[in-house]
Short mmCIF file of C-alpha atoms in Angstrom, two decimals:
data_model
loop_
_atom_site.label_atom_id
_atom_site.label_comp_id
_atom_site.label_asym_id
_atom_site.label_seq_id
_atom_site.Cartn_x
_atom_site.Cartn_y
_atom_site.Cartn_z
CA UNK A 153 93.58 108.43 108.86
CA UNK A 154 96.76 106.41 109.10
CA UNK A 155 97.28 103.18 107.14
CA UNK A 156 99.30 100.43 108.79
CA UNK A 157 100.70 97.74 106.52
CA UNK A 158 101.36 94.70 108.69
CA UNK A 159 102.53 91.10 108.53
CA UNK A 160 100.64 88.26 110.15
CA UNK A 161 101.39 84.62 111.01
CA UNK A 162 100.64 83.16 107.53
CA UNK A 163 103.68 85.07 106.22
CA UNK A 164 105.58 81.88 107.09
CA UNK A 165 103.94 80.22 104.07
CA UNK A 166 105.84 82.61 101.81
CA UNK A 167 109.28 81.54 103.02
CA UNK A 168 111.96 81.71 101.67
CA UNK A 169 110.76 84.86 99.84
CA UNK A 170 110.01 86.59 103.14
CA UNK A 171 113.04 85.35 105.02
CA UNK A 172 114.94 88.61 104.55
CA UNK A 173 112.17 91.08 103.72
CA UNK A 174 108.73 92.03 104.92
CA UNK A 175 105.82 90.57 102.96
CA UNK A 176 104.71 94.00 101.73
CA UNK A 177 108.21 94.47 100.19
CA UNK A 178 107.67 91.56 97.78
CA UNK A 179 107.54 92.79 94.22
CA UNK A 180 104.73 92.10 91.78
CA UNK A 181 105.78 93.63 88.50
CA UNK A 182 107.46 96.98 88.99
CA UNK A 183 105.90 97.74 92.40
CA UNK A 184 105.93 96.05 95.77
CA UNK A 185 102.70 94.86 97.39
CA UNK A 186 102.96 97.77 99.85
CA UNK A 187 103.56 100.35 97.13
CA UNK A 188 100.51 99.06 95.24
CA UNK A 189 98.26 99.39 98.29
CA UNK A 190 99.48 102.85 99.26
CA UNK A 191 99.35 104.17 95.70
CA UNK A 192 95.84 102.77 95.18
CA UNK A 193 94.69 104.44 98.39
CA UNK A 194 96.05 107.78 97.24
CA UNK A 195 99.35 107.69 99.16
CA UNK A 196 97.94 108.19 102.66
CA UNK A 197 100.01 108.65 105.80
CA UNK A 198 101.33 105.21 106.61
CA UNK A 199 103.33 103.11 109.04
CA UNK A 200 104.83 99.66 108.62
CA UNK A 201 104.63 96.79 111.08
CA UNK A 202 106.87 93.77 110.66
CA UNK A 203 108.57 90.95 112.51
CA UNK A 204 111.01 92.28 115.08
CA UNK A 205 113.86 90.42 113.38
CA UNK A 206 113.33 92.52 110.22
CA UNK A 207 112.63 95.90 111.81
CA UNK A 208 116.11 97.33 111.21
CA UNK A 209 116.15 96.17 107.59
CA UNK A 210 112.71 97.65 106.94
CA UNK A 211 113.73 100.96 108.58
CA UNK A 212 116.78 101.20 106.30
CA UNK A 213 114.68 100.67 103.18
CA UNK A 214 111.82 103.03 103.99
CA UNK A 215 111.10 106.57 105.11
CA UNK A 216 107.98 105.38 106.95
CA UNK A 217 107.84 104.70 110.69
CA UNK A 218 108.33 101.03 111.56
CA UNK A 219 106.59 99.23 114.44
CA UNK A 220 105.38 102.54 115.93
CA UNK A 221 101.82 103.80 115.89
CA UNK A 222 100.98 107.10 117.57
CA UNK A 223 98.24 107.05 120.18
CA UNK A 224 94.89 108.65 119.47
CA UNK A 225 95.09 108.24 115.69
CA UNK A 226 92.51 106.46 113.55
CA UNK A 227 94.29 103.53 111.90
CA UNK A 228 93.24 101.32 109.02
CA UNK A 229 95.19 98.05 109.25
CA UNK A 230 95.89 96.49 105.86
CA UNK A 231 97.44 93.05 105.62
CA UNK A 232 100.75 93.26 103.77
CA UNK A 233 99.83 90.14 101.77
CA UNK A 234 96.96 91.98 100.11
CA UNK A 235 97.22 92.30 96.35
CA UNK A 236 94.83 94.42 94.37
CA UNK A 237 94.99 96.71 91.40
CA UNK A 238 92.55 99.44 92.41
CA UNK A 239 91.13 101.03 95.53
CA UNK A 240 87.71 99.68 94.47
CA UNK A 241 88.58 96.50 96.37
CA UNK A 242 88.72 98.49 99.60
CA UNK A 243 85.94 100.98 98.89
CA UNK A 244 83.41 99.32 101.27
CA UNK A 245 85.98 99.45 104.06
CA UNK A 246 86.93 103.04 103.32
CA UNK A 247 83.26 104.08 103.27
CA UNK A 248 82.73 102.43 106.65
CA UNK A 249 85.70 104.26 108.15
CA UNK A 250 84.42 107.61 106.88
CA UNK A 251 81.01 107.10 108.46
CA UNK A 252 82.40 106.00 111.84
#
């Protein structure tokens, strides 16, 4: 399964912090929101989705594909604003995706 960290419309409420970076690049402690999610999920295959105006900046700062999702792949979309400390917060969702 592929995990897609994405931004949505409410990201505008986090301006000016998100003016020059994607919401999942915001740091909380020593990790970014995106790093926390991916690490808690066991570092799955991932892609990033962001505002078109930030796509080049996000590409430069990451090895992950940006704004591109391959066809025919199961994708779990995770809002980039999500903050949690353990995968337990997503365990019901992960269980549902395994049984589908």
